PDB file of C-alpha atoms in Angstrom:
ATOM      1  CA  MET F  10     102.659 111.073  72.927  1.00 44.00           C
ATOM      2  CA  THR F  11     104.702 111.514  69.789  1.00 40.00           C
ATOM      3  CA  GLY F  12     108.342 111.014  68.813  1.00 40.00           C
ATOM      4  CA  ALA F  13     110.881 113.295  67.052  1.00 37.00           C
ATOM      5  CA  ASP F  14     109.574 112.164  63.522  1.00 39.00           C
ATOM      6  CA  GLY F  15     105.940 112.806  64.384  1.00 40.00           C
ATOM      7  CA  ALA F  16     104.892 109.198  64.729  1.00 48.00           C
ATOM      8  CA  ALA F  17     102.978 108.032  67.886  1.00 67.00           C
ATOM      9  CA  THR F  18     105.432 106.605  70.634  1.00 89.00           C
ATOM     10  CA  VAL F  19     104.144 103.422  71.957  1.00 97.00           C
ATOM     11  CA  ARG F  20     104.439 102.870  75.723  1.00 98.00           C
ATOM     12  CA  HIS F  21     105.886  99.635  76.896  1.00 98.00           C
ATOM     13  CA  PHE F  22     106.613  98.015  80.273  1.00 98.00           C
ATOM     14  CA  LEU F  23     109.887  96.256  79.710  1.00 98.00           C
ATOM     15  CA  ARG F  24     111.651  97.288  83.003  1.00 98.00           C
ATOM     16  CA  ASP F  25     110.265  98.752  86.020  1.00 98.00           C
ATOM     17  CA  ASP F  26     111.456 102.180  85.314  1.00 98.00           C
ATOM     18  CA  ASP F  27     109.610 102.354  81.997  1.00 98.00           C
ATOM     19  CA  ILE F  28     107.014 104.097  84.327  1.00 98.00           C
ATOM     20  CA  ASP F  29     108.304 106.989  86.382  1.00 98.00           C
ATOM     21  CA  PRO F  30     107.077 107.271  89.981  1.00 98.00           C
ATOM     22  CA  ALA F  31     103.871 109.062  89.522  1.00 98.00           C
ATOM     23  CA  GLU F  32     102.849 106.872  86.582  1.00 98.00           C
ATOM     24  CA  GLN F  33     103.546 103.866  89.052  1.00 98.00           C
ATOM     25  CA  THR F  34     101.319 105.322  91.580  1.00 98.00           C
ATOM     26  CA  SER F  35      98.414 105.678  89.030  1.00 98.00           C
ATOM     27  CA  VAL F  36      98.999 101.926  87.946  1.00 98.00           C
ATOM     28  CA  LEU F  37      98.624 100.898  91.586  1.00 98.00           C
ATOM     29  CA  ASP F  38      95.596 103.226  92.179  1.00 98.00           C
ATOM     30  CA  LEU F  39      93.922 101.615  89.084  1.00 98.00           C
ATOM     31  CA  ALA F  40      94.838  97.939  90.144  1.00 98.00           C
ATOM     32  CA  ALA F  41      93.403  98.673  93.696  1.00 98.00           C
ATOM     33  CA  ALA F  42      90.216 100.107  91.962  1.00 98.00           C
ATOM     34  CA  MET F  43      89.938  96.974  89.901  1.00 98.00           C
ATOM     35  CA  LYS F  44      90.378  94.765  92.637  1.00 98.00           C
ATOM     36  CA  ALA F  45      87.336  96.402  94.478  1.00 98.00           C
ATOM     37  CA  ASP F  46      85.163  96.295  91.435  1.00 98.00           C
ATOM     38  CA  ARG F  47      86.636  93.310  89.713  1.00 96.00           C
ATOM     39  CA  HIS F  48      84.470  93.233  86.597  1.00 96.00           C
ATOM     40  CA  GLY F  49      83.733  96.852  86.381  1.00 97.00           C
ATOM     41  CA  HIS F  50      86.441  97.827  83.969  1.00 97.00           C
ATOM     42  CA  ARG F  51      86.550  96.545  80.503  1.00 97.00           C
ATOM     43  CA  PRO F  52      88.920  98.453  78.242  1.00 97.00           C
ATOM     44  CA  LEU F  53      89.527  95.343  76.032  1.00 98.00           C
ATOM     45  CA  ALA F  54      85.815  94.922  75.365  1.00 97.00           C
ATOM     46  CA  GLY F  55      84.999  93.714  71.696  1.00 96.00           C
ATOM     47  CA  PRO F  56      86.795  91.447  72.675  1.00 98.00           C
ATOM     48  CA  GLN F  57      90.330  92.917  71.455  1.00 98.00           C
ATOM     49  CA  THR F  58      92.928  90.123  71.786  1.00 98.00           C
ATOM     50  CA  VAL F  59      96.227  90.209  73.544  1.00 98.00           C
ATOM     51  CA  ALA F  60      98.925  87.829  72.664  1.00 98.00           C
ATOM     52  CA  VAL F  61     100.558  86.159  75.705  1.00 98.00           C
ATOM     53  CA  LEU F  62     103.742  84.134  74.937  1.00 97.00           C
ATOM     54  CA  PHE F  63     105.743  81.942  77.372  1.00 95.00           C
ATOM     55  CA  ASP F  64     109.361  80.591  76.696  1.00 94.00           C
ATOM     56  CA  LYS F  65     109.724  79.557  80.211  1.00 92.00           C
ATOM     57  CA  PRO F  66     107.701  77.606  82.688  1.00 91.00           C
ATOM     58  CA  THR F  67     104.457  79.275  84.234  1.00 93.00           C
ATOM     59  CA  LEU F  68     101.676  78.938  86.414  1.00 94.00           C
ATOM     60  CA  ARG F  69     100.998  82.382  88.142  1.00 96.00           C
ATOM     61  CA  THR F  70     101.809  84.368  84.890  1.00 97.00           C
ATOM     62  CA  GLN F  71      99.728  82.362  82.564  1.00 97.00           C
ATOM     63  CA  LEU F  72      96.842  82.155  84.958  1.00 97.00           C
ATOM     64  CA  SER F  73      96.805  85.927  85.970  1.00 98.00           C
ATOM     65  CA  PHE F  74      97.142  87.234  82.540  1.00 98.00           C
ATOM     66  CA  SER F  75      94.590  84.879  81.131  1.00 98.00           C
ATOM     67  CA  VAL F  76      92.213  85.669  83.787  1.00 98.00           C
ATOM     68  CA  GLY F  77      92.740  89.381  83.719  1.00 98.00           C
ATOM     69  CA  ILE F  78      92.495  89.892  80.209  1.00 98.00           C
ATOM     70  CA  ALA F  79      89.104  88.035  80.062  1.00 98.00           C
ATOM     71  CA  GLU F  80      87.877  90.224  82.992  1.00 98.00           C
ATOM     72  CA  LEU F  81      89.099  93.368  81.110  1.00 98.00           C
ATOM     73  CA  GLY F  82      86.643  92.152  78.349  1.00 98.00           C
ATOM     74  CA  GLY F  83      89.453  90.816  75.930  1.00 98.00           C
ATOM     75  CA  HIS F  84      90.667  87.549  74.505  1.00 98.00           C
ATOM     76  CA  PRO F  85      94.085  86.043  75.916  1.00 98.00           C
ATOM     77  CA  MET F  86      95.453  84.394  72.951  1.00 97.00           C
ATOM     78  CA  VAL F  87      98.007  82.303  74.743  1.00 96.00           C
ATOM     79  CA  LEU F  88     100.932  80.839  72.602  1.00 89.00           C
ATOM     80  CA  ASP F  89     103.525  78.398  73.088  1.00 81.00           C
ATOM     81  CA  SER F  90     106.368  80.072  71.626  1.00 73.00           C
ATOM     82  CA  ARG F  91     108.368  76.916  71.651  1.00 73.00           C
ATOM     83  CA  LEU F  92     106.132  75.890  68.828  1.00 81.00           C
ATOM     84  CA  ALA F  93     106.453  79.356  67.123  1.00 83.00           C
ATOM     85  CA  ASN F  94     110.335  78.811  67.798  1.00 84.00           C
ATOM     86  CA  ILE F  95     110.647  82.743  67.849  1.00 91.00           C
ATOM     87  CA  GLY F  96     113.962  84.061  66.846  1.00 84.00           C
ATOM     88  CA  VAL F  97     114.902  80.681  65.103  1.00 87.00           C
ATOM     89  CA  ARG F  98     112.117  79.715  63.030  1.00 88.00           C
ATOM     90  CA  GLU F  99     111.209  83.241  62.505  1.00 92.00           C
ATOM     91  CA  SER F 100     112.875  86.538  63.540  1.00 95.00           C
ATOM     92  CA  ILE F 101     111.729  88.420  66.582  1.00 96.00           C
ATOM     93  CA  ALA F 102     111.162  91.495  64.425  1.00 97.00           C
ATOM     94  CA  ASP F 103     109.180  89.454  61.946  1.00 96.00           C
ATOM     95  CA  THR F 104     107.040  87.918  64.740  1.00 95.00           C
ATOM     96  CA  ALA F 105     106.463  91.149  66.340  1.00 97.00           C
ATOM     97  CA  ARG F 106     105.260  92.606  63.058  1.00 97.00           C
ATOM     98  CA  VAL F 107     102.693  89.768  62.794  1.00 96.00           C
ATOM     99  CA  LEU F 108     101.512  89.938  66.326  1.00 97.00           C
ATOM    100  CA  GLY F 109     101.144  93.877  66.251  1.00 97.00           C
ATOM    101  CA  ARG F 110      98.659  93.504  63.235  1.00 97.00           C
ATOM    102  CA  GLN F 111      96.228  91.363  65.138  1.00 97.00           C
ATOM    103  CA  ALA F 112      96.600  91.914  68.907  1.00 98.00           C
ATOM    104  CA  ALA F 113      96.028  95.062  71.057  1.00 98.00           C
ATOM    105  CA  ALA F 114      99.038  94.145  73.108  1.00 98.00           C
ATOM    106  CA  VAL F 115     102.044  91.499  73.554  1.00 98.00           C
ATOM    107  CA  VAL F 116     102.904  89.959  76.647  1.00 98.00           C
ATOM    108  CA  TRP F 117     105.989  87.773  76.719  1.00 98.00           C
ATOM    109  CA  ARG F 118     107.670  85.612  79.075  1.00 97.00           C
ATOM    110  CA  THR F 119     111.241  84.874  77.810  1.00 96.00           C
ATOM    111  CA  TYR F 120     114.935  84.815  78.517  1.00 95.00           C
ATOM    112  CA  GLY F 121     117.323  87.606  77.653  1.00 97.00           C
ATOM    113  CA  GLN F 122     116.080  91.157  77.872  1.00 98.00           C
ATOM    114  CA  GLU F 123     117.515  91.773  74.545  1.00 98.00           C
ATOM    115  CA  ARG F 124     114.306  89.595  73.081  1.00 97.00           C
ATOM    116  CA  ILE F 125     111.772  91.543  74.542  1.00 98.00           C
ATOM    117  CA  ASP F 126     113.242  94.840  73.563  1.00 98.00           C
ATOM    118  CA  GLU F 127     113.439  93.699  70.115  1.00 98.00           C
ATOM    119  CA  MET F 128     109.869  92.597  70.315  1.00 98.00           C
ATOM    120  CA  ALA F 129     108.925  96.087  71.455  1.00 98.00           C
ATOM    121  CA  ALA F 130     110.865  97.898  68.755  1.00 98.00           C
ATOM    122  CA  HIS F 131     108.821  96.197  66.162  1.00 98.00           C
ATOM    123  CA  ALA F 132     105.290  95.346  67.486  1.00 98.00           C
ATOM    124  CA  GLY F 133     103.722  98.679  67.146  1.00 98.00           C
ATOM    125  CA  VAL F 134     101.491  97.969  70.256  1.00 98.00           C
ATOM    126  CA  PRO F 135     102.421  97.899  73.941  1.00 98.00           C
ATOM    127  CA  VAL F 136     104.583  95.105  74.899  1.00 98.00           C
ATOM    128  CA  VAL F 137     104.620  93.740  78.666  1.00 98.00           C
ATOM    129  CA  ASN F 138     107.598  92.002  80.147  1.00 98.00           C
ATOM    130  CA  ALA F 139     106.051  88.969  81.841  1.00 98.00           C
ATOM    131  CA  LEU F 140     109.829  88.009  83.151  1.00 98.00           C
ATOM    132  CA  THR F 141     113.114  88.008  81.607  1.00 98.00           C
ATOM    133  CA  ASP F 142     116.498  87.062  82.931  1.00 96.00           C
ATOM    134  CA  SER F 143     116.903  90.644  83.999  1.00 98.00           C
ATOM    135  CA  PHE F 144     113.548  91.720  85.211  1.00 98.00           C
ATOM    136  CA  HIS F 145     110.248  90.697  86.688  1.00 98.00           C
ATOM    137  CA  PRO F 146     108.378  94.091  86.845  1.00 98.00           C
ATOM    138  CA  CYS F 147     104.944  92.832  86.911  1.00 98.00           C
ATOM    139  CA  GLN F 148     105.642  90.878  89.928  1.00 98.00           C
ATOM    140  CA  VAL F 149     107.093  93.774  91.825  1.00 98.00           C
ATOM    141  CA  LEU F 150     103.963  95.785  90.744  1.00 99.00           C
ATOM    142  CA  ALA F 151     101.948  93.127  92.499  1.00 98.00           C
ATOM    143  CA  ASP F 152     104.228  93.192  95.660  1.00 99.00           C
ATOM    144  CA  LEU F 153     104.064  97.040  95.998  1.00 99.00           C
ATOM    145  CA  LEU F 154     100.244  96.651  95.793  1.00 99.00           C
ATOM    146  CA  THR F 155     100.421  94.031  98.512  1.00 98.00           C
ATOM    147  CA  VAL F 156     102.437  96.179 100.741  1.00 98.00           C
ATOM    148  CA  ARG F 157     100.384  99.324 100.180  1.00 98.00           C
ATOM    149  CA  GLU F 158      97.255  97.282 100.925  1.00 98.00           C
ATOM    150  CA  HIS F 159      98.638  95.952 104.239  1.00 98.00           C
ATOM    151  CA  ARG F 160     100.584  99.239 105.365  1.00 97.00           C
ATOM    152  CA  GLY F 161      98.771 101.961 103.674  1.00 95.00           C
ATOM    153  CA  HIS F 162     101.828 103.570 102.143  1.00 96.00           C
ATOM    154  CA  LEU F 163     105.150 102.696 100.467  1.00 98.00           C
ATOM    155  CA  ALA F 164     107.154 105.758 100.781  1.00 98.00           C
ATOM    156  CA  GLY F 165     109.701 105.515 103.533  1.00 98.00           C
ATOM    157  CA  ARG F 166     109.146 101.929 104.114  1.00 98.00           C
ATOM    158  CA  THR F 167     112.383  99.465 104.189  1.00 98.00           C
ATOM    159  CA  LEU F 168     112.092  96.593 101.863  1.00 99.00           C
ATOM    160  CA  THR F 169     114.965  93.990 102.220  1.00 99.00           C
ATOM    161  CA  TYR F 170     115.336  91.380  99.525  1.00 98.00           C
ATOM    162  CA  LEU F 171     117.484  88.212 100.681  1.00 98.00           C
ATOM    163  CA  GLY F 172     119.160  85.897  98.152  1.00 97.00           C
ATOM    164  CA  ASP F 173     120.677  86.299  94.668  1.00 96.00           C
ATOM    165  CA  GLY F 174     121.265  89.991  94.142  1.00 97.00           C
ATOM    166  CA  ALA F 175     121.915  89.414  90.601  1.00 96.00           C
ATOM    167  CA  ASN F 176     118.668  87.868  89.578  1.00 96.00           C
ATOM    168  CA  ASN F 177     115.632  89.525  88.115  1.00 97.00           C
ATOM    169  CA  MET F 178     113.505  89.949  91.287  1.00 98.00           C
ATOM    170  CA  ALA F 179     116.701  91.795  93.029  1.00 98.00           C
ATOM    171  CA  GLN F 180     116.954  94.053  90.158  1.00 98.00           C
ATOM    172  CA  SER F 181     113.238  94.948  89.792  1.00 98.00           C
ATOM    173  CA  TYR F 182     113.003  95.406  93.515  1.00 98.00           C
ATOM    174  CA  LEU F 183     115.761  97.954  93.065  1.00 99.00           C
ATOM    175  CA  LEU F 184     114.039  99.977  90.276  1.00 99.00           C
ATOM    176  CA  GLY F 185     110.482  99.532  91.620  1.00 99.00           C
ATOM    177  CA  GLY F 186     111.038 100.014  95.132  1.00 99.00           C
ATOM    178  CA  ALA F 187     113.071 103.245  94.329  1.00 98.00           C
ATOM    179  CA  SER F 188     110.382 104.514  92.393  1.00 98.00           C
ATOM    180  CA  ALA F 189     108.008 103.938  95.066  1.00 98.00           C
ATOM    181  CA  GLY F 190     110.273 105.985  97.440  1.00 98.00           C
ATOM    182  CA  MET F 191     111.229 103.079  99.502  1.00 99.00           C
ATOM    183  CA  HIS F 192     114.507 102.345 101.125  1.00 98.00           C
ATOM    184  CA  VAL F 193     115.619  99.048  99.268  1.00 99.00           C
ATOM    185  CA  ARG F 194     118.152  96.874 100.657  1.00 98.00           C
ATOM    186  CA  ILE F 195     119.597  93.852  98.699  1.00 98.00           C
ATOM    187  CA  GLY F 196     121.299  91.301 100.935  1.00 98.00           C
ATOM    188  CA  SER F 197     123.188  88.899  98.875  1.00 97.00           C
ATOM    189  CA  PRO F 198     126.708  87.308  98.842  1.00 96.00           C
ATOM    190  CA  ALA F 199     129.543  89.549  97.315  1.00 96.00           C
ATOM    191  CA  ALA F 200     129.718  87.337  94.338  1.00 95.00           C
ATOM    192  CA  TYR F 201     125.882  87.956  93.297  1.00 95.00           C
ATOM    193  CA  THR F 202     125.465  91.324  93.064  1.00 97.00           C
ATOM    194  CA  PRO F 203     123.133  93.432  90.825  1.00 98.00           C
ATOM    195  CA  ASP F 204     124.255  94.927  87.383  1.00 98.00           C
ATOM    196  CA  VAL F 205     126.062  98.119  88.148  1.00 98.00           C
ATOM    197  CA  GLN F 206     123.995 100.143  85.540  1.00 98.00           C
ATOM    198  CA  VAL F 207     120.831  98.973  87.162  1.00 98.00           C
ATOM    199  CA  LEU F 208     122.189  99.882  90.597  1.00 98.00           C
ATOM    200  CA  ALA F 209     123.132 103.360  89.240  1.00 98.00           C
ATOM    201  CA  ASP F 210     119.717 103.802  87.816  1.00 98.00           C
ATOM    202  CA  ALA F 211     118.153 102.722  91.158  1.00 99.00           C
ATOM    203  CA  ARG F 212     120.129 105.262  92.894  1.00 98.00           C
ATOM    204  CA  ARG F 213     119.375 107.995  90.585  1.00 98.00           C
ATOM    205  CA  ILE F 214     115.586 107.346  90.967  1.00 98.00           C
ATOM    206  CA  ALA F 215     115.838 107.014  94.681  1.00 98.00           C
ATOM    207  CA  ALA F 216     117.504 110.467  94.964  1.00 98.00           C
ATOM    208  CA  ALA F 217     114.402 112.047  93.343  1.00 98.00           C
ATOM    209  CA  THR F 218     111.955 110.122  95.391  1.00 98.00           C
ATOM    210  CA  GLY F 219     113.485 110.162  98.831  1.00 98.00           C
ATOM    211  CA  GLY F 220     114.243 106.638  98.783  1.00 98.00           C
ATOM    212  CA  SER F 221     117.602 104.733  98.986  1.00 98.00           C
ATOM    213  CA  VAL F 222     119.435 101.646  97.832  1.00 98.00           C
ATOM    214  CA  VAL F 223     121.982  99.371  99.608  1.00 98.00           C
ATOM    215  CA  VAL F 224     123.845  96.499  98.728  1.00 98.00           C
ATOM    216  CA  THR F 225     125.159  94.357 101.305  1.00 98.00           C
ATOM    217  CA  ASP F 226     126.717  91.079 101.912  1.00 98.00           C
ATOM    218  CA  ASP F 227     125.602  91.151 105.862  1.00 98.00           C
ATOM    219  CA  PRO F 228     122.233  89.412 106.127  1.00 98.00           C
ATOM    220  CA  ALA F 229     121.733  90.802 109.610  1.00 98.00           C
ATOM    221  CA  ALA F 230     122.300  94.235 108.664  1.00 98.00           C
ATOM    222  CA  ALA F 231     119.966  93.726 105.741  1.00 98.00           C
ATOM    223  CA  CYS F 232     117.221  92.609 107.885  1.00 98.00           C
ATOM    224  CA  GLU F 233     117.662  95.005 110.828  1.00 98.00           C
ATOM    225  CA  GLN F 234     114.265  96.849 111.372  1.00 98.00           C
ATOM    226  CA  ALA F 235     112.947  95.856 107.944  1.00 98.00           C
ATOM    227  CA  ASP F 236     109.361  96.666 107.153  1.00 98.00           C
ATOM    228  CA  VAL F 237     109.193  93.961 104.380  1.00 99.00           C
ATOM    229  CA  LEU F 238     111.274  90.848 103.751  1.00 99.00           C
ATOM    230  CA  ALA F 239     111.534  89.267 100.420  1.00 98.00           C
ATOM    231  CA  THR F 240     113.204  86.317  98.882  1.00 98.00           C
ATOM    232  CA  ASP F 241     113.079  84.082  95.664  1.00 97.00           C
ATOM    233  CA  THR F 242     114.726  80.666  94.531  1.00 93.00           C
ATOM    234  CA  TRP F 243     118.350  80.638  94.846  1.00 92.00           C
ATOM    235  CA  VAL F 244     118.406  78.952  91.266  1.00 78.00           C
ATOM    236  CA  SER F 245     116.707  80.780  88.598  1.00 66.00           C
ATOM    237  CA  MET F 246     115.450  79.205  85.439  1.00 56.00           C
ATOM    238  CA  GLY F 247     118.124  78.363  83.159  1.00 61.00           C
ATOM    239  CA  GLN F 248     120.575  77.828  86.135  1.00 57.00           C
ATOM    240  CA  GLU F 249     119.606  74.261  86.983  1.00 61.00           C
ATOM    241  CA  SER F 250     122.891  72.977  86.185  1.00 60.00           C
ATOM    242  CA  GLU F 251     124.483  75.282  88.752  1.00 67.00           C
ATOM    243  CA  ALA F 252     122.092  74.345  91.650  1.00 62.00           C
ATOM    244  CA  ALA F 253     124.714  72.127  93.646  1.00 67.00           C
ATOM    245  CA  ASP F 254     127.378  75.102  93.316  1.00 72.00           C
ATOM    246  CA  ARG F 255     124.871  77.819  94.004  1.00 74.00           C
ATOM    247  CA  ALA F 256     123.473  76.769  97.321  1.00 81.00           C
ATOM    248  CA  ALA F 257     126.116  77.090  99.710  1.00 89.00           C
ATOM    249  CA  PRO F 258     126.695  80.821  99.214  1.00 93.00           C
ATOM    250  CA  PHE F 259     123.169  81.491 100.058  1.00 95.00           C
ATOM    251  CA  VAL F 260     122.688  79.471 103.303  1.00 95.00           C
ATOM    252  CA  ALA F 261     123.291  82.650 105.452  1.00 96.00           C
ATOM    253  CA  PHE F 262     120.809  84.667 103.328  1.00 97.00           C
ATOM    254  CA  ALA F 263     117.673  82.359 104.097  1.00 97.00           C
ATOM    255  CA  LEU F 264     114.441  83.923 105.102  1.00 98.00           C
ATOM    256  CA  ASP F 265     114.140  82.247 108.334  1.00 98.00           C
ATOM    257  CA  GLU F 266     112.982  82.810 111.911  1.00 98.00           C
ATOM    258  CA  THR F 267     116.151  84.600 112.608  1.00 98.00           C
ATOM    259  CA  ALA F 268     115.655  87.221 109.841  1.00 98.00           C
ATOM    260  CA  VAL F 269     112.097  87.739 110.773  1.00 98.00           C
ATOM    261  CA  ALA F 270     113.271  88.429 114.390  1.00 98.00           C
ATOM    262  CA  ARG F 271     115.497  91.035 113.053  1.00 98.00           C
ATOM    263  CA  ALA F 272     112.915  92.965 111.418  1.00 98.00           C
ATOM    264  CA  THR F 273     109.979  95.091 112.658  1.00 98.00           C
ATOM    265  CA  ASP F 274     107.443  93.260 114.978  1.00 98.00           C
ATOM    266  CA  ASP F 275     104.769  93.678 112.010  1.00 98.00           C
ATOM    267  CA  VAL F 276     107.111  92.817 109.209  1.00 98.00           C
ATOM    268  CA  LEU F 277     105.478  91.502 105.871  1.00 99.00           C
ATOM    269  CA  VAL F 278     106.916  88.532 104.124  1.00 99.00           C
ATOM    270  CA  LEU F 279     106.937  88.088 100.358  1.00 99.00           C
ATOM    271  CA  HIS F 280     107.875  85.322  97.845  1.00 98.00           C
ATOM    272  CA  CYS F 281     107.227  85.487  94.240  1.00 97.00           C
ATOM    273  CA  LEU F 282     106.900  81.496  94.093  1.00 97.00           C
ATOM    274  CA  PRO F 283     107.418  78.941  93.430  1.00 96.00           C
ATOM    275  CA  ALA F 284     108.987  78.312  97.075  1.00 97.00           C
ATOM    276  CA  TYR F 285     111.412  75.994  98.120  1.00 94.00           C
ATOM    277  CA  ARG F 286     110.638  75.375 101.766  1.00 97.00           C
ATOM    278  CA  GLY F 287     113.575  74.767 104.168  1.00 95.00           C
ATOM    279  CA  SER F 288     115.903  76.371 101.240  1.00 95.00           C
ATOM    280  CA  GLU F 289     115.445  80.068 100.609  1.00 96.00           C
ATOM    281  CA  VAL F 290     112.383  80.309 103.175  1.00 98.00           C
ATOM    282  CA  ALA F 291     111.526  78.586 106.154  1.00 98.00           C
ATOM    283  CA  THR F 292     108.255  76.667 106.234  1.00 98.00           C
ATOM    284  CA  ALA F 293     107.419  78.312 109.424  1.00 98.00           C
ATOM    285  CA  VAL F 294     108.119  81.566 107.857  1.00 98.00           C
ATOM    286  CA  ILE F 295     106.082  81.206 104.582  1.00 98.00           C
ATOM    287  CA  ASP F 296     103.384  79.890 106.548  1.00 98.00           C
ATOM    288  CA  GLY F 297     103.323  81.940 109.518  1.00 98.00           C
ATOM    289  CA  PRO F 298     101.518  85.119 110.373  1.00 98.00           C
ATOM    290  CA  HIS F 299     103.995  87.676 108.645  1.00 98.00           C
ATOM    291  CA  SER F 300     103.480  85.996 105.375  1.00 98.00           C
ATOM    292  CA  VAL F 301     101.334  87.638 102.860  1.00 98.00           C
ATOM    293  CA  VAL F 302     102.556  85.496  99.988  1.00 98.00           C
ATOM    294  CA  TRP F 303      99.055  84.309  98.954  1.00 98.00           C
ATOM    295  CA  ASP F 304      97.604  88.008  98.706  1.00 98.00           C
ATOM    296  CA  GLU F 305     100.766  88.661  96.594  1.00 98.00           C
ATOM    297  CA  ALA F 306     100.161  85.883  94.323  1.00 98.00           C
ATOM    298  CA  GLU F 307      96.383  87.147  93.823  1.00 98.00           C
ATOM    299  CA  ASN F 308      97.716  90.431  93.293  1.00 98.00           C
ATOM    300  CA  ARG F 309      99.494  89.650  90.101  1.00 98.00           C
ATOM    301  CA  LEU F 310      96.027  89.556  88.451  1.00 98.00           C
ATOM    302  CA  HIS F 311      94.924  92.937  89.837  1.00 98.00           C
ATOM    303  CA  ALA F 312      98.424  94.721  89.218  1.00 98.00           C
ATOM    304  CA  GLN F 313      98.520  93.468  85.679  1.00 98.00           C
ATOM    305  CA  LYS F 314      94.945  94.482  84.849  1.00 98.00           C
ATOM    306  CA  GLY F 315      95.787  97.886  85.842  1.00 98.00           C
ATOM    307  CA  LEU F 316      98.897  98.042  84.084  1.00 98.00           C
ATOM    308  CA  LEU F 317      97.204  96.775  80.733  1.00 98.00           C
ATOM    309  CA  ALA F 318      94.572  99.123  81.101  1.00 98.00           C
ATOM    310  CA  TRP F 319      96.893 102.178  81.684  1.00 98.00           C
ATOM    311  CA  LEU F 320      99.128 101.112  78.840  1.00 98.00           C
ATOM    312  CA  LEU F 321      95.932 101.030  76.569  1.00 96.00           C
ATOM    313  CA  GLU F 322      94.984 104.410  77.885  1.00 96.00           C
ATOM    314  CA  GLN F 323      98.515 105.804  77.016  1.00 95.00           C
ATOM    315  CA  ASN F 324      98.428 104.532  73.665  1.00 87.00           C
ATOM    316  CA  GLY F 325      95.126 106.130  72.787  1.00 78.00           C
ATOM    317  CA  ASP F 326      92.500 103.347  74.009  1.00 59.00           C
ATOM    318  CA  PRO F 327      90.558 105.004  76.702  1.00 45.00           C
ATOM    319  CA  THR F 328      89.419 102.997  79.574  1.00 43.00           C
TER     320      THR F 328
END
């Protein structure tokens, strides 16, 4: 792929709609194949290095990317970006130029979306959003893979997210779910709704895929006959000082036994973790028969392997 100036255009994954619906299916197909043959795909053999940077606390992201890059034949160069002090000690643009000369790809878990956008603008290699304040697209790929494993297809399924409609998971469910042809419902207090542009983008995508997008402050309506119920913490990273004020508006949107009873009989329950039992999710639900949370956590590994391999192929490194 080339840009208007004839130079190669680097593909990145900065938000869920950076891949179109057909491409999303290709990534999920590749992820499923890699899960079935865990050590049979080695596009990073050499080993090539992938830089993995963390501005925010991590468990699943560091684990799944480190294991996945190694299983793809590569070397995960895990960097504590607090030591690099990216954007303060050295500009994001200059950091990107250094990383792009030595790494096959860059994975970054950071704060503002503008930070990862700037990294992608200057790295010259694929950049992957491992979480920002606005989106968590790798998690949603894993969630879609999990639903597909358990239910066979995604298009036409109803996925309900309960909780903070303005957070990164809600916004990624909107874009990723719409791309998959799902009916996405966001159940959240009226004061915590998604970004208007993200919502408009999701509706545009859904119009083309046969999906739909609904935002409601009625938790009962949001859960009615849902095929999938998902939630996340009510206090995202960086919002800890707001914890006391944020709890009360969300109590009615807890993923509890009542929510499950309103959904389909075989509803799947998702949580991106860490979970705060008795808060956004009931213990009986996350540890109950509808929960596929541990499959979901494992599928971060396989979805991200599929994504990295797909990006490398798009950027000229055949798998």
